[in-house]
Every structure is written in structure tokens, then in C-alpha cells.
Coordinates of N, CA and C in Angstrom, one line a residue:
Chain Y
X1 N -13.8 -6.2 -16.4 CA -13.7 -5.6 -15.1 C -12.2 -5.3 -14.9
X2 N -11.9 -4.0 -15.3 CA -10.0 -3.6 -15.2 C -9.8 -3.4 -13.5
X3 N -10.9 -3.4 -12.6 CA -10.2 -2.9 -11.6 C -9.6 -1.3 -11.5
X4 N -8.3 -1.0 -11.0 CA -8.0 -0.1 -10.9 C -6.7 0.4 -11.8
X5 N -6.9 1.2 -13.3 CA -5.9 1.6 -13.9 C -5.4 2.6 -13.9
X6 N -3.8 3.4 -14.4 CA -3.4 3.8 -14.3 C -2.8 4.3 -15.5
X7 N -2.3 5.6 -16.1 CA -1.3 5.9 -17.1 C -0.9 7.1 -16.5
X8 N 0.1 7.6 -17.7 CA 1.1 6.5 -18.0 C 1.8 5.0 -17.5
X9 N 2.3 4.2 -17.6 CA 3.2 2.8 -16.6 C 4.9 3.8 -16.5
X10 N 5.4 4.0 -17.4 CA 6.4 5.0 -17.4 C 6.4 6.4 -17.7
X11 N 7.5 7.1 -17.2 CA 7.8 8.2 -18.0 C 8.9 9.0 -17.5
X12 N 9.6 9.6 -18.3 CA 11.0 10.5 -18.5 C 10.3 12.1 -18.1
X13 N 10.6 12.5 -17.2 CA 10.4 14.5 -17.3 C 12.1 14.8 -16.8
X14 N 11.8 16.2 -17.7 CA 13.1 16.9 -17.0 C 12.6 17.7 -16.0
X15 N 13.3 18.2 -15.3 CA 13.4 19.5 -14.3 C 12.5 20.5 -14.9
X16 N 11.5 20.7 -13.8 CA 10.3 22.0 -14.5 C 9.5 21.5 -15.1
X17 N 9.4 20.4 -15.8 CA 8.1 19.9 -16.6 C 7.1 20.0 -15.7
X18 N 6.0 19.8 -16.4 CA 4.9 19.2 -15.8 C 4.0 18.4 -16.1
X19 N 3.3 17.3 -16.0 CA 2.6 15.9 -16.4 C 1.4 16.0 -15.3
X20 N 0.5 14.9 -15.9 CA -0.8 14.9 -15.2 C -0.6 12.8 -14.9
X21 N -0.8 12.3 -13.8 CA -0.9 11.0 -13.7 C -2.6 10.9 -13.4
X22 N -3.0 10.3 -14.5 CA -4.5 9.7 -14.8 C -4.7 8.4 -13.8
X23 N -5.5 8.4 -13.3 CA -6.0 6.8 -12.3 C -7.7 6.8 -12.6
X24 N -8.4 5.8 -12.9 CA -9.3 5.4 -13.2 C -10.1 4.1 -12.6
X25 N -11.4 3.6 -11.8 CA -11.3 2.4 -11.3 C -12.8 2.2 -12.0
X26 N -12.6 1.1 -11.7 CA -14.2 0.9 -12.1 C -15.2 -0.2 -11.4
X27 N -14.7 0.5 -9.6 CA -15.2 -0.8 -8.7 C -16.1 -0.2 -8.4
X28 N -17.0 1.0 -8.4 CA -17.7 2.0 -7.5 C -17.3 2.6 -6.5
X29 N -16.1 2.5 -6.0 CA -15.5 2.8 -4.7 C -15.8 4.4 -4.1
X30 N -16.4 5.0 -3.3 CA -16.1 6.1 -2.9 C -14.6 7.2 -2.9
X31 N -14.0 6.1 -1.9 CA -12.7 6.6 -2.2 C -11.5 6.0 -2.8
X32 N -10.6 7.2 -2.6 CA -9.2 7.1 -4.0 C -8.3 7.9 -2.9
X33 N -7.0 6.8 -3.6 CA -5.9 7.6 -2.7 C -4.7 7.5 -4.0
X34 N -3.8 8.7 -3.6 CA -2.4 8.5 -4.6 C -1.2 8.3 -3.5
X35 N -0.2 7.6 -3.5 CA 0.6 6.8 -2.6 C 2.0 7.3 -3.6
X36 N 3.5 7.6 -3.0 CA 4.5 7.3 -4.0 C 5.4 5.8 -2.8
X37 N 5.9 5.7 -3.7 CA 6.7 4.3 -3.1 C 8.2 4.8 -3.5
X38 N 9.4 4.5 -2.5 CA 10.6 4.8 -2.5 C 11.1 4.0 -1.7
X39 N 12.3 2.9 -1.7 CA 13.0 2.4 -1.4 C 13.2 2.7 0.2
X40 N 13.0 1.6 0.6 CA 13.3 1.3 2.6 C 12.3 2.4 2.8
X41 N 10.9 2.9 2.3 CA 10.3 4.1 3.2 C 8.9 3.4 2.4
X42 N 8.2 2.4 2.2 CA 7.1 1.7 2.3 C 6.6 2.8 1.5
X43 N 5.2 2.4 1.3 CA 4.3 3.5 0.4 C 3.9 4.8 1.7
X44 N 4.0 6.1 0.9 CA 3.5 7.1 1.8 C 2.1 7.9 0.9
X45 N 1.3 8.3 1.8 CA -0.1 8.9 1.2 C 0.2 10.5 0.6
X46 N 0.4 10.5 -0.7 CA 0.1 12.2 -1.4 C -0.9 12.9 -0.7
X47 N -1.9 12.4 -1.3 CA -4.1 13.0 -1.4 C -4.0 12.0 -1.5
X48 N -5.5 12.4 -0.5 CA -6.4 11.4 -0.9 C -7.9 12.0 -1.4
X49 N -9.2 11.1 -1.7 CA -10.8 11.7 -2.1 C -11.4 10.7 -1.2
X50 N -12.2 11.4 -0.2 CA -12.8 10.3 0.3 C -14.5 10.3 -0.5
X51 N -14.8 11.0 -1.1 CA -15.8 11.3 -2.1 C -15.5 12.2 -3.2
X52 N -16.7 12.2 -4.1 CA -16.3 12.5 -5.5 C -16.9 14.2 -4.8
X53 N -15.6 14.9 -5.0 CA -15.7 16.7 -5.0 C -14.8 17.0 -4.1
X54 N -14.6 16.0 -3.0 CA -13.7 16.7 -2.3 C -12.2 15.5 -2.3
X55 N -10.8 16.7 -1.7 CA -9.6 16.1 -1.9 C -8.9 16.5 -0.4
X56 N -8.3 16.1 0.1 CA -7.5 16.1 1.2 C -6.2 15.8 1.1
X57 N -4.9 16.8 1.7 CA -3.5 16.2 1.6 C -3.4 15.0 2.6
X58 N -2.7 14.4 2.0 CA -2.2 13.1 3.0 C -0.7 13.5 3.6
X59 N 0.5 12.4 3.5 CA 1.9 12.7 4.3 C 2.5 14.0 4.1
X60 N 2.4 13.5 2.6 CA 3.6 14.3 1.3 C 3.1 15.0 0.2
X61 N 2.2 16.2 0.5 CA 1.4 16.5 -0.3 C 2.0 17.5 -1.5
X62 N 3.4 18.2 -0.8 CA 3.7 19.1 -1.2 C 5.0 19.1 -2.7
X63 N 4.4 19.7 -3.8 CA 4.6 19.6 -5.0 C 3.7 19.1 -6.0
X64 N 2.6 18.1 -5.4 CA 1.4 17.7 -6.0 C 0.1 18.6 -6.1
X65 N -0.5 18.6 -7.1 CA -2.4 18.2 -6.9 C -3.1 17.9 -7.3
X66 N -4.2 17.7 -7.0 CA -5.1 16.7 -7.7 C -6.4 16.9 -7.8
X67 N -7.0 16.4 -8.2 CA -8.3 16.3 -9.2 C -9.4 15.3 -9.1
X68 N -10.0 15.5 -8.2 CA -11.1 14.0 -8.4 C -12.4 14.6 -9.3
X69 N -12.0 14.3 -10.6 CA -13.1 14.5 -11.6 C -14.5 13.7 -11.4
X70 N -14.6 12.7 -11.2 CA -15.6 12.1 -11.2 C -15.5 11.3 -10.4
X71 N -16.5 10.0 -9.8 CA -16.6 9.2 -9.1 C -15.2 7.7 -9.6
X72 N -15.2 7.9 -10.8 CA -14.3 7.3 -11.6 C -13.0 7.6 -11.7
X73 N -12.5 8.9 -11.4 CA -11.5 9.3 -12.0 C -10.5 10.1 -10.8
X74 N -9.7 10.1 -10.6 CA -8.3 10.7 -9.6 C -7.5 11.0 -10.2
X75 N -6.9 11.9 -10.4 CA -5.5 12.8 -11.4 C -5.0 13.3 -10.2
X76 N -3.5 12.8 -10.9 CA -2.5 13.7 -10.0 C -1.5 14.6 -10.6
X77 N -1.4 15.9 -10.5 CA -0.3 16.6 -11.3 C 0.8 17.2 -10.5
X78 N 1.9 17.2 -11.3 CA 3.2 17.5 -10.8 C 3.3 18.9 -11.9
X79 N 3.3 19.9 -10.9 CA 3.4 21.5 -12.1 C 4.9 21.5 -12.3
X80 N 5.3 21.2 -11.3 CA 6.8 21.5 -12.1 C 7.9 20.8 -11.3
X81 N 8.2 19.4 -12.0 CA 8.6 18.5 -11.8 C 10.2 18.8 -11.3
X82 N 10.6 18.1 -10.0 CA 11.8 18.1 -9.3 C 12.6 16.5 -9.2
X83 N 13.9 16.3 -9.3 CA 14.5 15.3 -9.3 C 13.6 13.8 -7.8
X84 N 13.6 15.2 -7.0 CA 13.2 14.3 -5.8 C 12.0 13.3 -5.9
X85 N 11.1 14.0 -6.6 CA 9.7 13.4 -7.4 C 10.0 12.1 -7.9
X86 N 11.1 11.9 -7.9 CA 11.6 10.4 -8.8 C 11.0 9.5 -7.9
X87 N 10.0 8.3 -8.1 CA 9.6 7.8 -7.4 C 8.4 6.7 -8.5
X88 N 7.9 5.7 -7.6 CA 6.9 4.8 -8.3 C 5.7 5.1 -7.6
X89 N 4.6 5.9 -8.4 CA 3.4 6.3 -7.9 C 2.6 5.0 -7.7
X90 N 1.2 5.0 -7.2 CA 0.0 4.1 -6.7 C -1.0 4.8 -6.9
X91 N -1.8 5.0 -7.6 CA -3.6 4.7 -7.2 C -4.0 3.5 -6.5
X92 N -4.7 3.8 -5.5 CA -5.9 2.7 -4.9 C -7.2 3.4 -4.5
X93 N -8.4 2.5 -4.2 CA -9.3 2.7 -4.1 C -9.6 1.6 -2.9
X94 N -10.3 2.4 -2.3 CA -11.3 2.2 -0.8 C -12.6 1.9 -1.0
X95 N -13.8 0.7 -1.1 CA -15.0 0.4 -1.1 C -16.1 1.0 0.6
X96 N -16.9 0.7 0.2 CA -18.1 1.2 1.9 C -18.5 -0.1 2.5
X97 N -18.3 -1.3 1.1 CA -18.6 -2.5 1.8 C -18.1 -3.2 2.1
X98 N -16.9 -3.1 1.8 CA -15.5 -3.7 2.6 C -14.8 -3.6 3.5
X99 N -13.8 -4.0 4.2 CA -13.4 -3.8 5.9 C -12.6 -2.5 5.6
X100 N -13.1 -1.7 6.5 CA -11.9 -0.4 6.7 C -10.5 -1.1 6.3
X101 N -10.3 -0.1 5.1 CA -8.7 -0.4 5.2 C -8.1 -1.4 3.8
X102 N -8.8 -1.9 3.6 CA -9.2 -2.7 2.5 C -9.0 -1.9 0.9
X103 N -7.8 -1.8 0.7 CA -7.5 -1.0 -0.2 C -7.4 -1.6 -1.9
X104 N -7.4 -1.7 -2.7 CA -7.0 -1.6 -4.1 C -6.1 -1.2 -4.9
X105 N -5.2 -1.9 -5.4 CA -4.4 -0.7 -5.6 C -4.2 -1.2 -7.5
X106 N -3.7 0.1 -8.1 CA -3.7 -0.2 -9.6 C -2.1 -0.5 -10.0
X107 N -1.2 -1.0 -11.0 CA -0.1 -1.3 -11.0 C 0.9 -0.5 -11.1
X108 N 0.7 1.3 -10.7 CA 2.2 2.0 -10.7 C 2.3 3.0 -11.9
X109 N 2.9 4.1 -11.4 CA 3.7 4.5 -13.1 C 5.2 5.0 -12.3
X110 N 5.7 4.5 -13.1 CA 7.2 5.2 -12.8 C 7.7 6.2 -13.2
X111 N 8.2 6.9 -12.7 CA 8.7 8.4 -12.6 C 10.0 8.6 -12.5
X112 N 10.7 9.3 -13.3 CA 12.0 9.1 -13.6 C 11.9 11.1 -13.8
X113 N 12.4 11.6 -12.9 CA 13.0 13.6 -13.2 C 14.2 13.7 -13.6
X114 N 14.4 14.0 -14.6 CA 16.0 14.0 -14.3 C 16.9 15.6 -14.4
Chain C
X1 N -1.0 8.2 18.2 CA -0.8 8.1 16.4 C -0.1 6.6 16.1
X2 N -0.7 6.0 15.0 CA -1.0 4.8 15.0 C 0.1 4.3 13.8
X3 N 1.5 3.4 14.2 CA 2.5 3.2 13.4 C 2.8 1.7 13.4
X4 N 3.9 1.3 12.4 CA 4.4 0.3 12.1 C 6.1 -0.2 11.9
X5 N 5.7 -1.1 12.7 CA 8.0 -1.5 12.3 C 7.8 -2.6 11.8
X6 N 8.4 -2.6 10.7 CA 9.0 -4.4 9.9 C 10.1 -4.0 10.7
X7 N 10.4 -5.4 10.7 CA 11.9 -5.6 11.7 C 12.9 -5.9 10.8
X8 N 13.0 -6.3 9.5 CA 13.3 -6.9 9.4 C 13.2 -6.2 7.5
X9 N 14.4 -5.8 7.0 CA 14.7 -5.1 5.6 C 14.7 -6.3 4.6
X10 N 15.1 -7.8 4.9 CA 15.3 -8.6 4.4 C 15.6 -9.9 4.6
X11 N 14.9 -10.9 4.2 CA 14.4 -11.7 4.7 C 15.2 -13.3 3.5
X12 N 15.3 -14.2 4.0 CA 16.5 -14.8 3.2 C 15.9 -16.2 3.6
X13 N 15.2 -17.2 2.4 CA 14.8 -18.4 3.2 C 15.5 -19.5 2.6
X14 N 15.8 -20.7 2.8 CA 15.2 -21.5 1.1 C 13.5 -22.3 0.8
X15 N 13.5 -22.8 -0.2 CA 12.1 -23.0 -0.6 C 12.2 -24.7 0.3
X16 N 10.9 -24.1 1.0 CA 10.3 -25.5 1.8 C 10.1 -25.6 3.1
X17 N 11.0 -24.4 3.4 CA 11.4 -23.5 5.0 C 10.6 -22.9 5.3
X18 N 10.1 -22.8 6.4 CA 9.3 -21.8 7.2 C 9.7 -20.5 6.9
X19 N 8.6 -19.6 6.5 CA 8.9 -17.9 6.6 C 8.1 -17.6 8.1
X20 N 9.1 -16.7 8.0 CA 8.8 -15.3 9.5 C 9.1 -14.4 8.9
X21 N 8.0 -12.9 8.9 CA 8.5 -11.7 8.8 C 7.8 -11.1 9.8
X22 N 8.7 -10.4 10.6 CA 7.6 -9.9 11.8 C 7.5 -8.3 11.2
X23 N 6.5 -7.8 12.3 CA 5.8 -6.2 12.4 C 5.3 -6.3 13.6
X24 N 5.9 -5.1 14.5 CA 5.2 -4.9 15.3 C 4.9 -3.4 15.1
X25 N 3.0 -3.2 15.9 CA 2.6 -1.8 16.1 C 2.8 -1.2 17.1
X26 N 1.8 0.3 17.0 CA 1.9 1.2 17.7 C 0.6 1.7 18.1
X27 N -0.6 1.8 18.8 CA -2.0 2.2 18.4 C -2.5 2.3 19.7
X28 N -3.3 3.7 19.7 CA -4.2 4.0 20.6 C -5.1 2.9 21.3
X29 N -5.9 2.3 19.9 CA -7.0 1.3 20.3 C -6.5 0.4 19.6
X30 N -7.4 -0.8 19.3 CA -7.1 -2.3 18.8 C -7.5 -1.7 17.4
X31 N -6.3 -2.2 16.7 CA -6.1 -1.3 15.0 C -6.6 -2.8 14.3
X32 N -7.1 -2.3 13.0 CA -7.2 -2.7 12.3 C -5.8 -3.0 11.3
X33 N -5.5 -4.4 11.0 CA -3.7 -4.7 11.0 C -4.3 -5.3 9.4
X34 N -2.8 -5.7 8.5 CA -2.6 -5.7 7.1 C -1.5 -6.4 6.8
X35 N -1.7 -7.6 6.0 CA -0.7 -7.5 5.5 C -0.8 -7.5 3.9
X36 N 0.4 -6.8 3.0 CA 0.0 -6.5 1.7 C 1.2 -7.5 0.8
X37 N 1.1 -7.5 0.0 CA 2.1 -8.1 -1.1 C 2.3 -7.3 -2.3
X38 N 4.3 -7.6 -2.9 CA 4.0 -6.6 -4.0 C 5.2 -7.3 -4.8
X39 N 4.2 -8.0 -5.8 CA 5.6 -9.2 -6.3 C 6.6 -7.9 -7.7
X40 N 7.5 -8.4 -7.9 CA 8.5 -7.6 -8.7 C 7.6 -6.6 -10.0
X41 N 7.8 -5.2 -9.9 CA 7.3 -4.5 -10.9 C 5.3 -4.3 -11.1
X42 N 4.9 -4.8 -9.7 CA 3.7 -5.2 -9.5 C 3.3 -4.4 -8.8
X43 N 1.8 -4.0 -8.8 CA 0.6 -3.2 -7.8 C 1.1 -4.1 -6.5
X44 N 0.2 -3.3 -5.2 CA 0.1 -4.1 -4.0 C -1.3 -5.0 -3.8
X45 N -1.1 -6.4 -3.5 CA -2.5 -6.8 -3.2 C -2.6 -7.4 -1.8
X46 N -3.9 -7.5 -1.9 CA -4.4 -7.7 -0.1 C -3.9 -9.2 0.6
X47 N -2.8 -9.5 1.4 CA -2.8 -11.2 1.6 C -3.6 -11.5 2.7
X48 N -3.5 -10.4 3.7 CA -4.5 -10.9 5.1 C -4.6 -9.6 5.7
X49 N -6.1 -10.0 6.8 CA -6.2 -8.6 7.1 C -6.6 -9.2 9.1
X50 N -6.6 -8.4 9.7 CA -6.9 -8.6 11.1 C -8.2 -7.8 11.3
X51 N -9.5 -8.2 12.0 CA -10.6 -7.2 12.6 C -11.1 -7.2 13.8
X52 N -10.4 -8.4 14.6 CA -10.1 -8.9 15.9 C -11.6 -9.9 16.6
X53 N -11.8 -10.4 15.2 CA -12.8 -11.0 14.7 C -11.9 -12.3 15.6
X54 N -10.6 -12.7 15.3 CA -9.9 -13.9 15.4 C -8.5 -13.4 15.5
X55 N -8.0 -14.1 16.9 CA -6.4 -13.2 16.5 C -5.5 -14.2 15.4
X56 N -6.3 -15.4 15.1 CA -5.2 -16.1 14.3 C -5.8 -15.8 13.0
X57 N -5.2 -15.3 12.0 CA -5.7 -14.6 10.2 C -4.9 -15.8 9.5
X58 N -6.3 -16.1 8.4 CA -5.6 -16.9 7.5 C -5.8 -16.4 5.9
X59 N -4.5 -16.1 5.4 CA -4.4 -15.4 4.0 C -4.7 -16.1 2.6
X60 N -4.2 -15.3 2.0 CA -3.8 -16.4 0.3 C -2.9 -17.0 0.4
X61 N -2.4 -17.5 0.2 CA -1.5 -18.8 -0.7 C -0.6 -19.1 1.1
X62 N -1.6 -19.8 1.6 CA -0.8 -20.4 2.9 C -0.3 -19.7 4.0
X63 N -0.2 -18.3 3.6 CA 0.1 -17.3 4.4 C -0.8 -17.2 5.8
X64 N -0.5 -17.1 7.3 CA -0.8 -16.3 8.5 C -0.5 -15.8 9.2
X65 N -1.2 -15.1 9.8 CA -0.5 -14.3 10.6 C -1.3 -14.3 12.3
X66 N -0.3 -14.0 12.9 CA -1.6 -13.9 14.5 C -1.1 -12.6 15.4
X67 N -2.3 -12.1 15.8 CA -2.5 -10.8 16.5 C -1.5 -11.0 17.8
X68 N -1.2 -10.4 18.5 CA -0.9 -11.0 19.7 C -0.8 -9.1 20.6
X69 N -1.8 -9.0 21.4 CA -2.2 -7.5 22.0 C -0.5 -7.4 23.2
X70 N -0.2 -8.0 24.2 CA 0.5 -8.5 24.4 C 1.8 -7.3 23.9
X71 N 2.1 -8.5 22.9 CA 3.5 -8.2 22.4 C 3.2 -6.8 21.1
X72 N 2.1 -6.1 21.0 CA 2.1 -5.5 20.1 C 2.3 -5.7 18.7
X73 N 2.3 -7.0 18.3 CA 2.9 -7.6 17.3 C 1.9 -8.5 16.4
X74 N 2.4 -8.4 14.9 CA 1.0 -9.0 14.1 C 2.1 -9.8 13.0
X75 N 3.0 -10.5 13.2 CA 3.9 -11.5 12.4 C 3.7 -12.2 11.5
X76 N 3.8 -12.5 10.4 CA 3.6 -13.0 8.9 C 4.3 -14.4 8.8
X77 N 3.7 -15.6 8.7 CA 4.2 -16.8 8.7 C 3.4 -17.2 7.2
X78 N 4.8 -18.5 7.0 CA 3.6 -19.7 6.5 C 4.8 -21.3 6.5
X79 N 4.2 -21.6 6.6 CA 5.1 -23.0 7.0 C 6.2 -23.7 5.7
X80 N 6.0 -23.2 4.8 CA 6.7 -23.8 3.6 C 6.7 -22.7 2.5
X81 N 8.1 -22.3 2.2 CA 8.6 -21.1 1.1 C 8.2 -22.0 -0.4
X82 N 7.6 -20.9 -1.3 CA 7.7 -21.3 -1.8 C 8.4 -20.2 -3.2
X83 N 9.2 -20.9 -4.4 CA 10.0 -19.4 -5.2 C 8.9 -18.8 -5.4
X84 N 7.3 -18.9 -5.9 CA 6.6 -17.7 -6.3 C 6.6 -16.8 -4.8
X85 N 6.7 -17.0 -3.9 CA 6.8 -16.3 -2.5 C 7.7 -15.1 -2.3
X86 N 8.8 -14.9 -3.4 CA 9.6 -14.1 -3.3 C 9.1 -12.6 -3.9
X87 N 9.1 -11.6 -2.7 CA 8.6 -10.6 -3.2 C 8.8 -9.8 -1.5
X88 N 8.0 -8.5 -2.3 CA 8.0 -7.5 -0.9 C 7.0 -7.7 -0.5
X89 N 7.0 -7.2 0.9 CA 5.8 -7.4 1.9 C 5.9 -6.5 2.8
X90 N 4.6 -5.9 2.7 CA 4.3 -4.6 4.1 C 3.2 -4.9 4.7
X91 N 3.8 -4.5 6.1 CA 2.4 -4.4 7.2 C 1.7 -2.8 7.4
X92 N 0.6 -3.0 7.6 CA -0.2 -1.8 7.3 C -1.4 -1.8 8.5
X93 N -1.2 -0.8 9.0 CA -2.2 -0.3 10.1 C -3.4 0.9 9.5
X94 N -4.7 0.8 9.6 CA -5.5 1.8 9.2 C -5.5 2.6 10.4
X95 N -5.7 4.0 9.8 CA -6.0 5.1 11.6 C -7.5 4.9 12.0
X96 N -8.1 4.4 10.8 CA -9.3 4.8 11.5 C -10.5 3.3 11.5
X97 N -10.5 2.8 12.0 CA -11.1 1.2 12.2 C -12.5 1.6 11.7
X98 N -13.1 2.7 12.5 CA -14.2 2.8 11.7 C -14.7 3.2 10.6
X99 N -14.1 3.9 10.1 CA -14.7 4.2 8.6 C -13.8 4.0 7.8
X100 N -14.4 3.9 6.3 CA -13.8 3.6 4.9 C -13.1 4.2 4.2
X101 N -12.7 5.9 4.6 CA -12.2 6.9 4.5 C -10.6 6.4 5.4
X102 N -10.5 5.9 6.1 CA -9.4 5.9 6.5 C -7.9 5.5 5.9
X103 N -6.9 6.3 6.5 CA -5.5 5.7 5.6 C -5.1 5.2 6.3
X104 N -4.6 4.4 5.1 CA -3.5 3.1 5.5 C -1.8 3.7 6.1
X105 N -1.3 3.3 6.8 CA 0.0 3.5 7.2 C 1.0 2.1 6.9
X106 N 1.7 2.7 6.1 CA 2.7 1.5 6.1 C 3.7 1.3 6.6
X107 N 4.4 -0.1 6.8 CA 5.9 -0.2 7.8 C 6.9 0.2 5.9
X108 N 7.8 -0.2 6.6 CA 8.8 0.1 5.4 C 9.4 -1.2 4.6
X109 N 8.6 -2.2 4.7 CA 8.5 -3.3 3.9 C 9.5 -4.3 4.1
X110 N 9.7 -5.3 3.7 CA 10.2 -6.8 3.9 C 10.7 -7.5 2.5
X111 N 12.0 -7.4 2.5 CA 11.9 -7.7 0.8 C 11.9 -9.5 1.4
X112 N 11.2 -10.3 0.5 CA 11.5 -12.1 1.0 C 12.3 -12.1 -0.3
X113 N 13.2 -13.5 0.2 CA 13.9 -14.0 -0.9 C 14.2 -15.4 -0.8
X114 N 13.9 -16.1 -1.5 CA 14.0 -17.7 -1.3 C 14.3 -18.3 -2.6
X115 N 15.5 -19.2 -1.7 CA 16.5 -20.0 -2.7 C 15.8 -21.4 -3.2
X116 N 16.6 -21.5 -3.9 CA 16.1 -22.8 -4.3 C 16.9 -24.1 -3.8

């Protein structure tokens, strides 16, 4: 039982690349959220899925999108990667039988634009 | 619109000592409150949560915290530091108490640090 994984854990892009961040859980959860984390500014919400087919922007949506392939699966892609994007991403997941709010989260990939 | 203040960027104890990290909110109605953990290079996990079930919450590893409507304030204690204790800490308000769909909002976190 992995809980909620993530790949890559690291990675290097230059300016203009573009990469896909894969999140995967395996709790049944409805919903999925992608979060970036940045120093003195707490985790903020990309997208989120609150079901498998649909996607909604959260804070900071803009340069992202995303993909909820299956009930299993959340992708997030960066089409063309910017310095500012430098940041530690989050998958989590949200259950129906758990208290509102009650999140999951997978361990991160780090993002390094340069 | 439903927010969060850590007071508090950094937090400095030694091991054996009482921790305090406060947060206070912001919220229309009686929010559903959070506190999370995120030890060095690590995911976030769940240490206590509030549903106003009890305003006094009791977490993992000794950790509580107590509601208090009042002061707007949901404070992170535990009576004795210990070094695995060292790590960040965010308080987290959901917008939406009733459903599972809801996002979490975070303060901007609490680094702890405890000496030996």
C-alpha cells in the first residue's frame, strides 16, 4: 500500500522545456490536488480534481495543466518551463470518508529551471 | 474568505521545553482547523485536526492544540521538545467544512528548532 506517489523526486529543466509531473495514489480517493511549496509562502493550490474527468484551477494556476487520467492518476505539465516555476511540488489526495480537509500528501519533486 | 497567520517564522526551543507555535484565523463560520507537519526533505502529514467536536485536539506524538472562538486562535502545544520535533509546521483552514472537495489554505509555516 504506497499511498500517494510521485515522479520524478528531482529534476533540472532549462528555460522553455517542458516536463510532465506524474502523481499516482492508491487510497481510492475521489480527489487530487497539486500544491507548489516556496519558502515563507506555505503550500499554495495549482489544480485541483475533485472527481475523475473534471479539473479546476486553484491559487496559481497559471503556466500549469493538468490531467486527471484516471481515478488513480493526476499529471501536471509545465509546457514551457520558467525560472519562477523553481519550486517543491505536492500531490495529495482527499478521501469521502474522512473529515473535510483531511488531506494526503505524496513526498515532492523538486524543480530546479534554470 | 477563510485565512491563516503563523505568527511566528521561527520557533527556537531546547529539548524538554514546552513548545508554542501559535496561528490565528480568519473565517466566516466555525472552520474546520489543521495542523500539518513536514520533517526535513519530507511530504506533509496530518498531526491534529479540529471539527468542533472538542475544542481541546489531541495529535501524534504529544502534540495539542485548543480552539479558542474568542481569540480566533487554534495554537500548537506540547509540553516537552523533543530533537525528532524539529521540523516545519503549518496551520491549515479548509473553505469548505462540508464537503471533501474542499481546499485546504495554508499559513506560511513555523520552522521548530530544538537544541539539545
Amino acid at each position: 500500500n504506497a499511498g500517494v506517489t510521485q515522479t520524478p523526486k528531482f529534476q533540472v529543466l532549462k528555460t522553455g522545456q517542458s516536463m510532465t509531473l506524474q502523481c499516482a495514489q492508491d487510497m481510492n480517493h475521489n480527489s487530487m490536488y497539486w500544491y507548489r511549496q516556496d519558502p515563507g509562502m506555505g503550500l499554495r493550490l495549482i489544480y485541483y480534481s475533485a472527481s475523475e474527468g473534471t479539473t479546476d484551477k486553484g491559487e496559481v494556476p497559471n503556466g500549469y495543466n493538468v490531467s486527471r487520467l484516471n481515478k488513480r492518476e493526476f499529471s501536471l505539465r509545465l509546457e514551457s518551463a520558467a525560472p519562477s516555476q523553481t519550486s517543491v511540488y505536492f500531490c495529495a489526495t482527499q478521501g469521502t470518508g474522512g473529515l473535510p480537509g483531511e488531506q494526503f500528501f505524496g513526498p515532492g519533486t523538486r524543480l530546479t529551471v534554470l | 474568505a477563510q485565512s491563516v497567520t503563523q505568527l511566528d517564522s521561527h520557533v527556537s526551543v531546547s529539548e524538554g521545553t514546552p513548545v508554542l507555535l501559535r496561528c490565528n484565523y480568519s473565517s466566516s463560520y466555525s472552520p474546520s482547523l489543521f495542523w500539518y507537519v513536514q520533517h526535513p526533505n519530507k511530504g506533509l502529514q496530518l498531526l491534529l485536526k479540529y471539527t468542533s467536536a472538542a475544542t481541546l485536539v489531541k495529535g501524534i506524538n504529544g502534540f495539542e492544540a485548543e480552539f479558542k472562538k474568542s481569540e480566533t486562535s487554534f495554537h500548537l502545544t506540547k509540553p516537552s521538545a523533543h530533537m525528532s520535533d524539529a521540523a516545519e509546521y503549518f496551520c491549515v483552514v479548509s473553505d469548505d467544512r462540508s464537503s471533501n472537495t474542499g481546499k485546504l489554505i495554508f499559513g506560511q509555516g513555523t520552522t521548530l528548532q530544538v537544541k539539545p
